[in-house]
């Protein structure tokens, strides 16, 4: 039996995937740039038009712009260990690039692009905003009722994680193929059947001896 049977991928399919790969990489890059640029532009707007602590009603009582600077992670978590989140975001960004060689799905391109753009958006704040390099405070400004104040980068990261969870639950791998259990080898199946027959015959002989 050919290797193609076991791998589940024929030569035409592999050729198609190679042709699709550049398009998927461009799609990934597009989402990453969009998330990063949208995040940084909104932060520039906030810091240029508002003072820290200012609160502006947008769609009251549901939505307000509330400018704060956050030393913690997304949604103001872990404010006393800023440097840890700087390292984590840098590590996540690097890890994403290592995964791109496996990319074969539009939805994974969307998720990884948003994840990278969001991570780099907040990482830029950590590296270049006050009070110090690597310890910078992230600009947050989106306020919803009974919820933490966040920014566009946080939204991109959460959206990406949500898509990744849905893809994982559906069993769709990074290469775009649905995960399936490997078929049992034919020889192994015959051996198992023969062993079952032998076990049944042994039980029958034991039953006859007892009688």
Tab-separated table of C-alpha atoms in Angstrom:
chain	number	residue	atom	x	y	z
A	1	UNK	CA	0.000	0.000	0.000
A	2	UNK	CA	1.392	3.437	-0.913
A	3	UNK	CA	2.578	6.093	1.526
A	4	UNK	CA	-0.084	8.421	0.123
A	5	UNK	CA	-2.775	6.119	1.516
A	6	UNK	CA	-1.418	6.445	5.035
A	7	UNK	CA	-0.609	10.138	4.907
A	8	UNK	CA	-4.020	11.023	3.489
A	9	UNK	CA	-2.400	13.492	1.090
A	10	UNK	CA	-1.950	12.889	-2.622
A	11	UNK	CA	0.604	14.591	-4.841
A	12	UNK	CA	-2.007	16.951	-6.400
A	13	UNK	CA	-3.156	17.941	-2.901
A	14	UNK	CA	0.417	18.682	-1.849
A	15	UNK	CA	0.916	20.772	-4.982
A	16	UNK	CA	-2.282	22.716	-4.254
A	17	UNK	CA	-1.136	23.387	-0.703
A	18	UNK	CA	2.206	24.708	-1.950
A	19	UNK	CA	0.346	27.048	-4.318
A	20	UNK	CA	-1.967	28.243	-1.534
A	21	UNK	CA	0.829	28.836	0.962
A	22	UNK	CA	1.899	32.296	-0.317
A	23	UNK	CA	-1.727	33.475	-0.238
A	24	UNK	CA	-2.130	32.229	3.338
A	25	UNK	CA	1.080	33.950	4.415
A	26	UNK	CA	-0.110	37.207	2.883
A	27	UNK	CA	-3.447	36.775	4.647
A	28	UNK	CA	-1.645	36.141	7.953
A	29	UNK	CA	0.540	39.216	7.424
A	30	UNK	CA	-2.478	41.331	6.523
A	31	UNK	CA	-4.360	40.481	9.720
A	32	UNK	CA	-1.222	41.002	11.801
A	33	UNK	CA	-0.530	44.429	10.295
A	34	UNK	CA	-4.186	45.430	10.595
A	35	UNK	CA	-4.393	44.491	14.282
A	36	UNK	CA	-1.059	46.148	15.096
A	37	UNK	CA	-1.728	49.365	13.150
A	38	UNK	CA	-5.292	49.707	14.460
A	39	UNK	CA	-4.036	49.250	18.025
A	40	UNK	CA	-1.169	51.740	17.747
A	41	UNK	CA	-3.206	54.384	15.917
A	42	UNK	CA	-5.993	54.285	18.503
A	43	UNK	CA	-3.419	54.574	21.304
A	44	UNK	CA	-1.818	57.568	19.595
A	45	UNK	CA	-5.258	59.143	19.315
A	46	UNK	CA	-6.020	58.534	22.989
A	47	UNK	CA	-2.690	59.829	24.294
A	48	UNK	CA	-2.894	62.858	21.970
A	49	UNK	CA	-6.462	63.920	22.741
A	50	UNK	CA	-7.116	62.744	26.317
A	51	UNK	CA	-5.439	63.107	29.688
A	52	UNK	CA	-4.860	60.079	31.894
A	53	UNK	CA	-7.944	59.349	33.985
A	54	UNK	CA	-10.287	61.165	31.590
A	55	UNK	CA	-13.579	59.426	30.817
A	56	UNK	CA	-15.675	60.177	27.723
A	57	UNK	CA	-19.155	58.719	27.157
A	58	UNK	CA	-19.553	57.122	23.728
A	59	UNK	CA	-22.688	54.980	23.966
A	60	UNK	CA	-23.717	55.485	27.587
A	61	UNK	CA	-24.157	53.503	29.693
A	62	UNK	CA	-22.658	50.683	27.559
A	63	UNK	CA	-19.428	52.167	26.217
A	64	UNK	CA	-16.987	54.809	27.449
A	65	UNK	CA	-13.453	55.842	26.558
A	66	UNK	CA	-11.531	55.792	29.834
A	67	UNK	CA	-7.810	56.470	29.493
A	68	UNK	CA	-5.601	54.570	31.941
A	69	UNK	CA	-2.097	53.103	31.813
A	70	UNK	CA	-1.842	49.452	32.777
A	71	UNK	CA	1.334	47.815	34.098
A	72	UNK	CA	-0.214	44.323	33.992
A	73	UNK	CA	-1.338	41.945	31.261
A	74	UNK	CA	-4.547	41.947	29.262
A	75	UNK	CA	-7.496	43.311	31.242
A	76	UNK	CA	-5.162	44.656	33.998
A	77	UNK	CA	-4.054	41.219	35.238
A	78	UNK	CA	-0.734	40.903	37.117
A	79	UNK	CA	0.169	44.565	37.504
A	80	UNK	CA	3.199	43.861	39.724
A	81	UNK	CA	5.123	41.639	37.293
A	82	UNK	CA	5.346	43.773	34.154
A	83	UNK	CA	8.657	42.293	32.971
A	84	UNK	CA	7.189	38.775	32.962
A	85	UNK	CA	4.499	39.767	30.463
A	86	UNK	CA	7.091	41.521	28.310
A	87	UNK	CA	9.024	38.248	28.033
A	88	UNK	CA	5.850	36.217	27.457
A	89	UNK	CA	4.658	38.461	24.612
A	90	UNK	CA	8.100	38.382	22.995
A	91	UNK	CA	8.144	34.578	23.274
A	92	UNK	CA	4.652	34.251	21.804
A	93	UNK	CA	5.596	36.448	18.859
A	94	UNK	CA	8.667	34.343	18.074
A	95	UNK	CA	6.735	31.065	18.479
A	96	UNK	CA	4.120	32.195	15.962
A	97	UNK	CA	6.750	32.607	13.246
A	98	UNK	CA	8.021	29.083	13.877
A	99	UNK	CA	4.502	27.737	13.324
A	100	UNK	CA	4.042	29.420	9.950
A	101	UNK	CA	5.786	26.590	8.082
A	102	UNK	CA	2.779	24.375	8.929
A	103	UNK	CA	0.130	26.935	7.959
A	104	UNK	CA	-2.530	25.536	5.628
A	105	UNK	CA	-5.805	27.079	6.772
A	106	UNK	CA	-7.477	30.458	6.249
A	107	UNK	CA	-8.910	30.401	9.771
A	108	UNK	CA	-5.528	29.612	11.297
A	109	UNK	CA	-4.026	32.454	9.236
A	110	UNK	CA	-6.683	34.771	10.699
A	111	UNK	CA	-6.097	33.572	14.256
A	112	UNK	CA	-2.302	33.689	14.152
A	113	UNK	CA	-2.330	37.073	12.412
A	114	UNK	CA	-4.579	38.618	15.059
A	115	UNK	CA	-2.561	36.969	17.813
A	116	UNK	CA	0.732	38.329	16.480
A	117	UNK	CA	-0.669	41.814	15.853
A	118	UNK	CA	-2.157	41.995	19.342
A	119	UNK	CA	0.965	40.658	21.030
A	120	UNK	CA	3.208	43.099	19.160
A	121	UNK	CA	0.830	45.975	19.895
A	122	UNK	CA	1.113	45.573	23.649
A	123	UNK	CA	4.783	44.575	23.401
A	124	UNK	CA	5.513	47.924	21.735
A	125	UNK	CA	4.013	49.689	24.751
A	126	UNK	CA	6.044	47.512	27.134
A	127	UNK	CA	9.276	48.318	25.341
A	128	UNK	CA	8.924	52.011	24.549
A	129	UNK	CA	6.486	53.660	26.951
A	130	UNK	CA	7.192	54.998	30.428
A	131	UNK	CA	8.458	54.275	33.011
A	132	UNK	CA	11.323	52.201	31.516
A	133	UNK	CA	12.337	49.968	28.622
A	134	UNK	CA	10.678	46.571	29.018
A	135	UNK	CA	8.594	47.878	31.923
A	136	UNK	CA	6.337	50.256	30.013
A	137	UNK	CA	2.686	50.681	30.901
A	138	UNK	CA	0.113	49.722	28.255
A	139	UNK	CA	-2.491	52.278	27.172
A	140	UNK	CA	-6.032	51.014	27.851
A	141	UNK	CA	-9.162	52.997	27.065
A	142	UNK	CA	-12.191	50.820	26.190
A	143	UNK	CA	-14.588	50.533	29.116
A	144	UNK	CA	-17.690	48.331	29.263
A	145	UNK	CA	-20.043	47.936	32.247
A	146	UNK	CA	-18.704	45.621	34.990
A	147	UNK	CA	-15.682	44.711	32.907
A	148	UNK	CA	-11.975	45.488	32.835
A	149	UNK	CA	-10.657	48.359	30.749
A	150	UNK	CA	-8.847	47.113	27.649
A	151	UNK	CA	-7.544	48.100	24.202
A	152	UNK	CA	-7.581	46.923	20.584
A	153	UNK	CA	-4.576	44.636	21.075
A	154	UNK	CA	-6.348	42.846	23.930
A	155	UNK	CA	-9.415	42.414	21.719
A	156	UNK	CA	-7.278	40.961	18.904
A	157	UNK	CA	-5.613	38.468	21.259
A	158	UNK	CA	-8.911	37.331	22.773
A	159	UNK	CA	-10.501	36.991	19.314
A	160	UNK	CA	-7.521	34.921	18.146
A	161	UNK	CA	-7.655	32.625	21.170
A	162	UNK	CA	-11.402	32.138	20.652
A	163	UNK	CA	-10.875	31.100	17.012
A	164	UNK	CA	-8.007	28.772	17.997
A	165	UNK	CA	-10.187	27.091	20.642
A	166	UNK	CA	-13.000	26.557	18.124
A	167	UNK	CA	-10.594	25.117	15.556
A	168	UNK	CA	-9.097	22.813	18.176
A	169	UNK	CA	-12.522	21.620	19.323
A	170	UNK	CA	-13.420	20.831	15.716
A	171	UNK	CA	-10.161	18.940	15.311
A	172	UNK	CA	-8.802	21.198	12.553
A	173	UNK	CA	-5.022	21.243	12.577
A	174	UNK	CA	-2.707	24.084	11.655
A	175	UNK	CA	-2.324	22.580	8.187
A	176	UNK	CA	-6.097	22.851	7.660
A	177	UNK	CA	-6.789	19.118	7.732
A	178	UNK	CA	-9.238	17.583	10.163
A	179	UNK	CA	-7.513	15.291	12.616
A	180	UNK	CA	-8.463	11.629	12.155
A	181	UNK	CA	-7.415	8.460	13.886
A	182	UNK	CA	-4.874	6.517	11.845
A	183	UNK	CA	-6.450	3.419	10.250
A	184	UNK	CA	-5.438	0.147	11.791
A	185	UNK	CA	-2.958	-1.775	9.673
A	186	UNK	CA	-4.574	-4.641	7.790
A	187	UNK	CA	-2.042	-7.186	9.079
A	188	UNK	CA	-2.637	-6.053	12.630
A	189	UNK	CA	-6.400	-6.391	12.146
A	190	UNK	CA	-6.031	-9.969	10.922
A	191	UNK	CA	-3.765	-10.852	13.841
A	192	UNK	CA	-6.295	-9.456	16.302
A	193	UNK	CA	-9.114	-11.450	14.672
A	194	UNK	CA	-7.051	-14.648	14.796
A	195	UNK	CA	-6.233	-14.056	18.451
A	196	UNK	CA	-9.933	-13.569	19.237
A	197	UNK	CA	-10.766	-16.864	17.475
A	198	UNK	CA	-8.053	-18.664	19.450
A	199	UNK	CA	-9.373	-17.230	22.739
A	200	UNK	CA	-12.906	-18.362	21.941
A	201	UNK	CA	-11.690	-21.857	21.001
A	202	UNK	CA	-9.758	-22.132	24.288
A	203	UNK	CA	-12.847	-21.129	26.253
A	204	UNK	CA	-14.935	-23.745	24.369
A	205	UNK	CA	-12.394	-26.470	25.189
A	206	UNK	CA	-12.383	-25.460	28.826
A	207	UNK	CA	-16.159	-25.576	28.951
A	208	UNK	CA	-16.183	-29.071	27.360
A	209	UNK	CA	-13.620	-30.343	29.886
A	210	UNK	CA	-15.677	-29.081	32.825
A	211	UNK	CA	-18.732	-30.861	31.459
